[in-house]
Coordinates of N, CA and C in Angstrom, one line a residue:
M1 N -11.8 -6.1 -16.5 CA -11.5 -4.6 -15.9 C -10.1 -4.3 -15.4
N2 N -9.4 -3.4 -15.8 CA -8.2 -3.1 -15.3 C -8.0 -2.3 -14.2
V3 N -7.7 -2.5 -13.1 CA -7.3 -1.9 -11.7 C -6.5 -0.6 -11.7
V4 N -5.6 -0.6 -13.0 CA -4.8 0.6 -13.0 C -4.8 0.8 -14.5
E5 N -4.9 2.0 -15.2 CA -4.7 2.0 -16.3 C -4.2 3.6 -16.7
S6 N -3.2 3.5 -17.7 CA -2.5 5.2 -17.8 C -2.2 5.2 -19.3
F7 N -2.3 6.2 -19.8 CA -2.2 6.6 -21.2 C -1.1 7.8 -21.3
G8 N -0.2 7.7 -22.0 CA 0.7 9.0 -22.2 C 1.0 9.7 -20.7
L9 N 1.2 8.7 -19.4 CA 1.3 9.7 -18.4 C 2.7 10.0 -18.1
G10 N 2.9 11.5 -17.7 CA 4.0 12.1 -17.4 C 3.8 12.8 -16.1
V11 N 5.1 13.1 -15.2 CA 5.2 13.8 -14.4 C 6.4 14.6 -14.6
S12 N 6.4 15.7 -14.4 CA 7.8 16.7 -14.4 C 7.9 17.8 -13.4
Y13 N 9.0 17.5 -12.6 CA 9.4 18.4 -11.3 C 10.3 19.5 -11.9
R14 N 9.9 20.8 -12.0 CA 10.9 21.8 -12.6 C 11.6 21.5 -13.7
G15 N 10.9 20.8 -14.5 CA 11.7 20.9 -16.0 C 12.3 19.3 -16.2
T16 N 12.1 18.8 -15.2 CA 12.8 17.4 -15.1 C 11.6 16.1 -15.1
W17 N 11.7 15.6 -16.1 CA 10.8 14.5 -16.3 C 11.1 13.4 -15.0
A18 N 10.1 12.9 -14.2 CA 10.3 11.7 -13.3 C 9.8 10.6 -13.9
L19 N 8.7 10.9 -14.9 CA 8.1 9.8 -15.5 C 7.6 10.3 -16.6
R20 N 7.9 9.7 -17.9 CA 7.6 10.3 -19.0 C 7.0 9.1 -20.1
D21 N 5.6 9.5 -20.6 CA 5.0 8.7 -21.5 C 4.7 7.3 -21.1
C22 N 4.1 7.0 -20.1 CA 4.0 5.6 -19.5 C 2.6 5.5 -20.1
T23 N 2.6 4.3 -20.5 CA 1.0 3.8 -21.0 C 1.0 2.2 -20.5
L24 N 0.2 1.9 -19.3 CA 0.1 0.5 -19.0 C -1.4 0.0 -18.5
S25 N -1.4 -1.1 -18.5 CA -2.7 -1.7 -18.1 C -2.6 -2.9 -17.0
V26 N -3.0 -2.7 -16.0 CA -3.1 -3.7 -14.9 C -4.4 -4.4 -14.6
P27 N -4.4 -5.7 -15.1 CA -5.6 -6.2 -15.0 C -6.2 -6.8 -13.5
E28 N -7.2 -6.9 -13.3 CA -8.2 -6.9 -12.0 C -7.5 -8.4 -11.8
G29 N -7.3 -8.6 -10.1 CA -7.0 -10.0 -9.7 C -5.7 -10.4 -9.9
H30 N -4.8 -9.7 -10.1 CA -3.4 -9.8 -10.3 C -2.4 -9.3 -9.3
I31 N -1.2 -10.0 -9.0 CA -0.4 -9.2 -8.5 C 0.7 -8.8 -9.5
V32 N 1.1 -7.3 -9.5 CA 2.0 -6.8 -10.6 C 3.1 -6.4 -9.6
A33 N 4.3 -6.6 -10.1 CA 5.7 -5.7 -9.4 C 5.9 -4.9 -10.7
L34 N 6.4 -3.6 -10.1 CA 7.0 -2.8 -10.7 C 8.7 -2.7 -10.5
V35 N 9.4 -3.3 -11.2 CA 10.9 -3.5 -10.8 C 11.8 -2.8 -11.6
G36 N 12.6 -2.1 -10.8 CA 13.3 -1.0 -11.5 C 14.6 -0.4 -10.5
S37 N 15.2 0.2 -11.1 CA 16.3 1.0 -10.4 C 15.8 2.3 -9.7
N38 N 16.3 2.5 -8.6 CA 15.9 3.8 -7.9 C 15.8 5.0 -9.0
G39 N 14.9 5.9 -8.9 CA 14.7 7.0 -9.7 C 13.9 6.3 -11.2
A40 N 13.7 5.5 -11.3 CA 13.0 4.9 -12.5 C 11.8 5.5 -12.7
G41 N 11.0 5.9 -11.7 CA 9.7 6.5 -11.6 C 8.7 5.5 -11.1
K42 N 9.1 4.8 -10.6 CA 8.0 3.6 -10.0 C 7.2 4.3 -9.0
T43 N 7.7 5.0 -8.1 CA 7.1 5.5 -6.8 C 6.3 6.7 -7.6
T44 N 6.9 7.6 -8.4 CA 5.8 8.8 -9.0 C 4.5 8.0 -9.7
L45 N 4.8 6.7 -10.4 CA 3.3 6.1 -10.9 C 2.6 5.8 -10.0
L46 N 2.9 5.3 -8.9 CA 2.2 4.6 -7.9 C 1.6 6.0 -7.2
H47 N 2.1 7.1 -6.7 CA 1.5 8.1 -6.3 C 0.7 8.9 -7.2
C48 N 0.7 9.0 -8.4 CA -0.3 9.1 -9.6 C -1.5 8.2 -9.1
A49 N -1.4 6.9 -9.3 CA -2.5 6.0 -9.1 C -3.1 6.2 -7.7
V50 N -2.7 6.7 -6.7 CA -3.5 6.7 -5.4 C -4.0 8.1 -5.3
G51 N -3.6 9.1 -6.3 CA -4.1 10.5 -6.0 C -3.0 11.3 -5.4
L52 N -1.9 11.0 -4.9 CA -0.8 11.8 -4.2 C -0.1 12.9 -5.0
T53 N -0.1 12.4 -6.5 CA 0.8 13.5 -7.4 C -0.1 13.7 -8.5
T54 N -0.1 14.8 -9.1 CA -1.1 15.2 -10.1 C -0.3 15.2 -11.3
P55 N -0.7 14.2 -12.3 CA 0.2 14.2 -13.5 C 0.5 15.4 -14.2
T56 N 1.6 15.5 -14.9 CA 1.9 16.9 -15.9 C 1.4 16.5 -17.3
A57 N 1.5 15.3 -17.7 CA 0.8 15.0 -19.1 C 0.0 13.8 -19.0
G58 N -0.8 13.1 -20.0 CA -1.6 12.0 -20.0 C -2.5 12.0 -19.0
E59 N -3.2 10.6 -18.6 CA -4.0 10.4 -17.6 C -3.9 9.2 -16.9
I60 N -4.8 8.8 -15.8 CA -4.4 7.6 -15.0 C -6.0 7.3 -14.3
T61 N -6.2 6.2 -14.5 CA -7.7 5.8 -13.8 C -7.2 4.5 -12.9
V62 N -8.2 4.3 -12.1 CA -8.2 3.0 -11.4 C -9.5 2.3 -11.4
L63 N -9.5 1.0 -11.1 CA -10.8 0.5 -10.9 C -11.7 0.5 -12.2
G64 N -11.3 0.2 -13.3 CA -12.2 0.3 -14.4 C -12.7 1.8 -14.7
G65 N -11.9 2.7 -14.6 CA -12.0 4.0 -15.2 C -12.5 5.1 -14.2
I66 N -12.2 4.7 -12.9 CA -12.5 5.8 -11.7 C -11.2 6.7 -11.6
E67 N -11.7 7.9 -11.7 CA -10.3 9.1 -11.5 C -9.4 8.9 -10.3
A68 N -8.1 8.6 -10.4 CA -7.1 8.2 -9.5 C -7.2 9.4 -8.3
G69 N -7.3 9.2 -7.2 CA -7.5 10.2 -6.2 C -8.8 10.6 -5.8
S70 N -9.9 10.5 -6.6 CA -11.3 10.9 -6.4 C -11.8 10.3 -5.2
P71 N -12.9 10.6 -4.5 CA -13.5 10.1 -3.3 C -13.8 8.7 -3.2
D72 N -14.3 8.3 -4.5 CA -14.6 6.7 -4.6 C -13.3 6.1 -4.8
A73 N -12.5 6.4 -5.5 CA -11.1 5.7 -5.6 C -10.3 5.8 -4.2
L74 N -10.2 6.6 -3.7 CA -9.9 6.6 -2.0 C -10.7 5.6 -1.2
E75 N -11.8 5.3 -1.3 CA -12.5 4.5 -0.6 C -12.2 3.1 -0.7
R76 N -11.6 2.8 -2.1 CA -11.3 1.2 -2.5 C -10.1 1.1 -2.9
V77 N -9.0 2.0 -2.8 CA -7.9 1.9 -3.0 C -7.1 2.1 -1.7
A78 N -6.1 0.9 -1.2 CA -5.3 1.2 -0.1 C -3.7 1.5 -0.5
F79 N -3.1 2.2 0.2 CA -1.8 2.6 -0.2 C -0.9 2.2 1.0
V80 N 0.3 1.6 0.7 CA 1.3 1.4 1.9 C 2.6 2.1 1.4
A81 N 2.8 3.2 1.9 CA 4.2 3.7 1.4 C 5.3 3.1 2.1
Q82 N 6.6 3.4 1.5 CA 7.9 2.8 2.1 C 8.0 3.2 3.4
E83 N 7.8 4.4 3.8 CA 7.7 4.9 5.3 C 6.3 4.9 5.7
A84 N 5.9 3.8 6.3 CA 4.4 3.7 6.6 C 4.1 4.6 7.5
P85 N 3.2 5.7 7.4 CA 2.7 6.5 8.6 C 2.4 6.0 9.8
L86 N 3.0 5.6 10.7 CA 2.6 4.9 11.7 C 3.2 5.5 13.0
Y87 N 2.3 5.9 14.0 CA 2.6 6.7 15.0 C 3.2 5.8 16.0
R88 N 4.6 6.1 16.2 CA 5.7 5.3 17.1 C 5.4 5.2 18.6
H89 N 4.7 6.2 18.9 CA 4.8 6.3 20.7 C 3.5 5.8 21.0
I90 N 2.4 5.3 20.2 CA 1.3 4.8 20.7 C 1.3 3.4 20.6
T91 N 0.5 2.5 21.3 CA 0.3 1.3 21.1 C -0.3 0.7 19.8
V92 N 0.1 -0.6 19.7 CA -0.9 -1.0 18.4 C -2.2 -0.9 18.4
R93 N -2.7 -1.3 19.6 CA -4.2 -1.2 19.8 C -4.8 0.4 19.4
A94 N -4.0 1.4 19.8 CA -4.6 2.5 19.8 C -4.2 2.9 18.2
M95 N -3.1 2.5 17.8 CA -3.0 2.7 16.1 C -4.3 2.0 15.2
L96 N -4.9 0.8 15.7 CA -5.8 0.3 15.4 C -7.0 1.3 15.4
T97 N -7.3 1.9 16.2 CA -8.4 2.9 16.8 C -8.1 4.3 15.8
V98 N -7.1 4.5 15.6 CA -6.8 5.7 14.7 C -7.2 5.3 13.3
A99 N -6.7 4.3 12.8 CA -6.9 3.8 11.6 C -8.4 3.6 11.4
A100 N -9.3 2.9 12.4 CA -10.8 2.7 12.5 C -11.4 4.1 12.3
N101 N -10.8 5.3 13.1 CA -11.3 6.5 13.0 C -11.5 7.2 11.7
L102 N -10.2 6.9 11.0 CA -9.8 7.7 9.8 C -10.5 7.0 8.5
N103 N -10.9 5.8 8.6 CA -11.6 4.9 7.3 C -12.8 4.5 7.7
Q104 N -13.9 4.7 6.9 CA -15.4 4.5 6.7 C -15.5 3.2 7.0
T105 N -14.4 2.3 6.0 CA -14.7 1.1 6.1 C -13.5 0.3 6.6
F106 N -13.7 -0.1 7.9 CA -12.2 -0.6 8.5 C -12.9 -1.7 9.3
D107 N -12.2 -3.0 9.1 CA -12.6 -4.2 9.7 C -11.7 -4.4 10.6
R108 N -12.0 -4.1 11.9 CA -10.9 -4.1 13.0 C -10.8 -5.5 13.5
S109 N -11.8 -6.3 13.5 CA -11.5 -7.9 13.9 C -10.6 -8.3 12.7
L110 N -10.4 -8.1 11.7 CA -9.8 -8.7 10.5 C -8.2 -8.4 10.8
A111 N -8.0 -6.9 11.2 CA -6.7 -6.4 11.4 C -6.1 -7.2 12.5
E112 N -6.8 -7.2 13.7 CA -6.7 -7.9 15.0 C -6.2 -9.4 14.9
T113 N -7.0 -10.3 14.0 CA -6.9 -11.5 13.8 C -5.7 -11.5 13.1
R114 N -5.3 -10.7 12.1 CA -3.9 -11.0 10.9 C -2.8 -10.7 12.0
L115 N -2.8 -9.6 13.0 CA -2.0 -9.4 13.9 C -1.8 -10.3 15.1
A116 N -2.8 -11.0 15.5 CA -2.5 -12.3 16.4 C -1.9 -13.4 15.7
T117 N -2.3 -13.6 14.5 CA -1.5 -14.8 13.7 C -0.2 -14.5 13.6
L118 N 0.5 -13.3 13.4 CA 1.6 -12.8 13.6 C 2.3 -12.7 14.8
D119 N 1.7 -12.9 15.8 CA 2.2 -12.5 17.3 C 2.7 -11.1 17.5
I120 N 2.0 -10.5 17.1 CA 2.3 -8.9 17.2 C 1.3 -8.6 18.2
P121 N 1.8 -8.2 19.5 CA 0.9 -7.8 20.6 C 0.2 -6.5 20.4
L122 N -0.8 -6.4 20.9 CA -1.8 -5.2 20.6 C -1.4 -4.0 22.0
K123 N -0.5 -4.6 22.8 CA -0.3 -3.7 23.8 C 1.2 -3.0 23.8
R124 N 1.8 -3.7 22.7 CA 3.3 -3.0 22.5 C 3.1 -1.7 21.8
R125 N 4.0 -0.7 22.0 CA 4.1 0.4 21.4 C 4.7 -0.1 20.0
V126 N 4.2 1.0 18.9 CA 4.7 0.6 17.5 C 6.2 0.9 17.4
G127 N 6.8 1.6 18.1 CA 8.0 2.1 18.0 C 9.0 0.9 18.6
R128 N 8.5 0.1 19.4 CA 9.0 -1.0 20.1 C 9.0 -2.4 19.0
L129 N 8.1 -2.3 18.0 CA 8.1 -3.2 16.9 C 9.3 -3.4 16.1
S130 N 9.6 -4.5 15.7 CA 10.8 -4.9 14.7 C 10.3 -4.3 13.3
G131 N 11.4 -4.0 12.4 CA 10.8 -3.5 11.2 C 9.8 -4.3 10.4
G132 N 10.3 -5.7 10.4 CA 9.0 -6.5 9.9 C 7.9 -6.5 10.5
Q133 N 7.7 -6.3 11.8 CA 6.2 -6.2 12.3 C 5.7 -4.9 12.1
Q134 N 6.6 -4.0 11.9 CA 5.9 -2.6 11.6 C 5.3 -2.5 10.2
A135 N 6.3 -3.3 9.1 CA 5.8 -3.4 7.8 C 4.3 -4.3 7.9
Q136 N 4.3 -5.3 8.7 CA 3.1 -6.2 9.0 C 1.8 -5.4 9.6
L137 N 2.2 -4.6 10.2 CA 1.2 -3.7 11.1 C 0.6 -2.6 9.8
A138 N 1.5 -2.0 9.2 CA 0.9 -1.2 8.1 C 0.2 -2.1 7.0
L139 N 0.6 -3.3 6.9 CA -0.1 -4.1 6.0 C -1.4 -4.4 6.3
A140 N -1.5 -4.8 7.7 CA -2.7 -5.0 8.1 C -3.7 -4.1 8.2
L141 N -3.0 -2.9 8.7 CA -4.2 -1.6 8.3 C -4.7 -1.4 7.1
A142 N -4.1 -1.5 6.2 CA -4.3 -1.5 4.9 C -5.4 -2.4 4.3
L143 N -5.1 -3.8 4.7 CA -6.0 -4.8 4.2 C -7.5 -4.8 5.1
A144 N -7.2 -4.2 6.5 CA -8.5 -4.0 7.1 C -9.5 -3.1 6.6
R145 N -9.2 -2.0 5.5 CA -9.9 -1.4 4.9 C -10.8 -2.1 3.9
R146 N -10.3 -3.4 3.4 CA -11.2 -4.2 2.4 C -11.0 -3.5 1.2
P147 N -9.7 -3.2 0.7 CA -9.9 -2.6 -0.5 C -10.2 -3.5 -2.0
D148 N -10.3 -2.9 -2.9 CA -10.4 -3.6 -4.0 C -8.9 -3.5 -4.7
L149 N -8.0 -2.6 -4.5 CA -6.8 -2.5 -5.0 C -5.9 -2.1 -3.9
L150 N -4.7 -2.7 -3.8 CA -3.8 -2.4 -2.6 C -2.4 -2.2 -3.4
V151 N -1.9 -0.8 -3.0 CA -0.8 -0.5 -3.7 C 0.5 -0.3 -2.7
L152 N 1.5 -1.0 -3.0 CA 2.6 -1.1 -2.2 C 3.9 -0.4 -2.7
D153 N 4.4 0.3 -2.0 CA 5.6 1.3 -2.5 C 6.6 0.8 -1.9
E154 N 7.7 0.1 -2.4 CA 8.7 -0.4 -1.7 C 8.7 -1.1 -0.4
P155 N 7.5 -2.1 -0.2 CA 7.0 -2.7 1.2 C 8.5 -3.8 1.6
L156 N 9.2 -4.4 0.7 CA 10.4 -5.0 1.1 C 11.6 -4.5 1.2
A157 N 11.8 -3.2 1.0 CA 13.2 -2.4 1.1 C 13.9 -2.6 2.1
R158 N 13.4 -2.5 3.3 CA 14.1 -2.5 4.5 C 14.1 -3.7 5.2
L159 N 13.6 -4.7 4.7 CA 13.4 -6.1 5.6 C 14.2 -7.0 5.3
D160 N 14.4 -7.9 6.3 CA 15.5 -9.3 6.0 C 14.5 -10.0 5.1
P161 N 15.4 -10.9 4.4 CA 14.7 -12.0 3.6 C 13.5 -12.9 4.3
L162 N 13.9 -13.1 5.6 CA 12.5 -13.9 6.1 C 11.2 -12.9 6.3
A163 N 11.4 -11.7 6.8 CA 10.4 -10.6 6.9 C 10.1 -10.6 5.3
R164 N 10.7 -10.3 4.6 CA 10.1 -10.2 3.1 C 9.0 -11.4 2.7
H165 N 9.4 -12.5 3.0 CA 8.6 -13.6 2.7 C 7.4 -13.7 3.4
E166 N 7.5 -13.3 4.8 CA 6.1 -13.3 5.5 C 5.2 -12.2 4.9
V167 N 5.8 -11.0 4.6 CA 4.8 -9.7 4.1 C 4.3 -10.5 2.8
M168 N 5.1 -11.1 2.0 CA 4.7 -11.5 0.6 C 3.4 -12.6 0.9
A169 N 3.9 -13.4 2.0 CA 2.8 -14.6 2.2 C 1.4 -13.8 2.9
V170 N 1.3 -12.8 3.5 CA 0.3 -12.0 3.9 C -0.4 -11.6 2.7
V171 N 0.2 -11.0 1.7 CA -0.4 -10.4 0.6 C -0.7 -11.4 -0.3
M172 N -0.2 -12.7 -0.5 CA -0.7 -13.7 -1.6 C -1.9 -14.3 -0.9
S173 N -2.0 -14.4 0.3 CA -3.2 -14.9 1.2 C -4.3 -14.1 1.0
A174 N -4.2 -12.8 1.1 CA -5.4 -11.7 0.9 C -5.7 -11.8 -0.7
V175 N -5.0 -12.0 -1.7 CA -5.4 -12.1 -3.3 C -6.0 -13.4 -3.3
A176 N -5.6 -14.5 -2.8 CA -6.3 -15.8 -2.9 C -7.7 -15.7 -2.1
E177 N -7.6 -15.2 -0.8 CA -9.0 -15.1 -0.2 C -10.0 -14.1 -0.5
E178 N -9.6 -13.0 -1.1 CA -10.7 -11.9 -1.1 C -10.4 -11.5 -2.5
G179 N -9.8 -11.9 -3.5 CA -10.0 -11.6 -4.6 C -9.2 -10.2 -5.0
L180 N -8.5 -9.6 -4.0 CA -7.5 -8.4 -4.1 C -6.8 -8.3 -5.3
S181 N -6.6 -7.2 -5.8 CA -5.5 -6.7 -6.9 C -4.5 -5.9 -6.3
V182 N -3.3 -6.2 -6.7 CA -2.1 -5.5 -5.9 C -1.1 -5.1 -7.0
I183 N -0.7 -3.9 -6.9 CA 0.4 -3.4 -7.6 C 1.7 -3.0 -6.6
F184 N 2.7 -3.2 -6.8 CA 3.7 -3.0 -6.0 C 5.2 -2.4 -6.5
S185 N 5.9 -1.8 -6.2 CA 7.1 -1.3 -6.7 C 8.2 -2.1 -5.9
S186 N 9.6 -2.2 -6.5 CA 10.7 -2.8 -5.7 C 11.7 -2.6 -6.6
H187 N 12.8 -2.5 -6.0 CA 14.4 -2.5 -6.3 C 14.9 -3.8 -6.2
V188 N 14.2 -4.6 -5.0 CA 14.8 -6.1 -4.8 C 14.4 -6.9 -5.5

């Protein structure tokens, strides 16, 4: 099964192509990186895969043929954007509650265990976490949904080398332990 598959995918904004004639297959159980310069279309492709952008041309499916962005896909695909939508003024514990209320399948104990392993205190306000800790929180929230596919858009861009290594270690662990498929973009 392919977790992401596109045929002739294209997205045009006001007559300018952000992505054109993209055909690819990402097999299940792999970690796949989209590497390229800024403006190469990586984010546009990922936005199509998670249903945030509607293609102008071609088609894209996820998880063996499910329409990208459909309700079934949204339940089984987790997305972490470069600018993770974290509420900076609330505590980590409250952020877990928000995520649990927004997602039908959310394993709070998994998220809390991951955060404890990373020494991220639940009582600290999200805005007081370091950049690496915020990235780890966003990743813990996504993984607690127990997705079949994890999509990460530039997850390492603003992190120092040690934080990059720690984030990728968590991703690799989730792939090994849970059979997760991952696709991410990076220019690093």
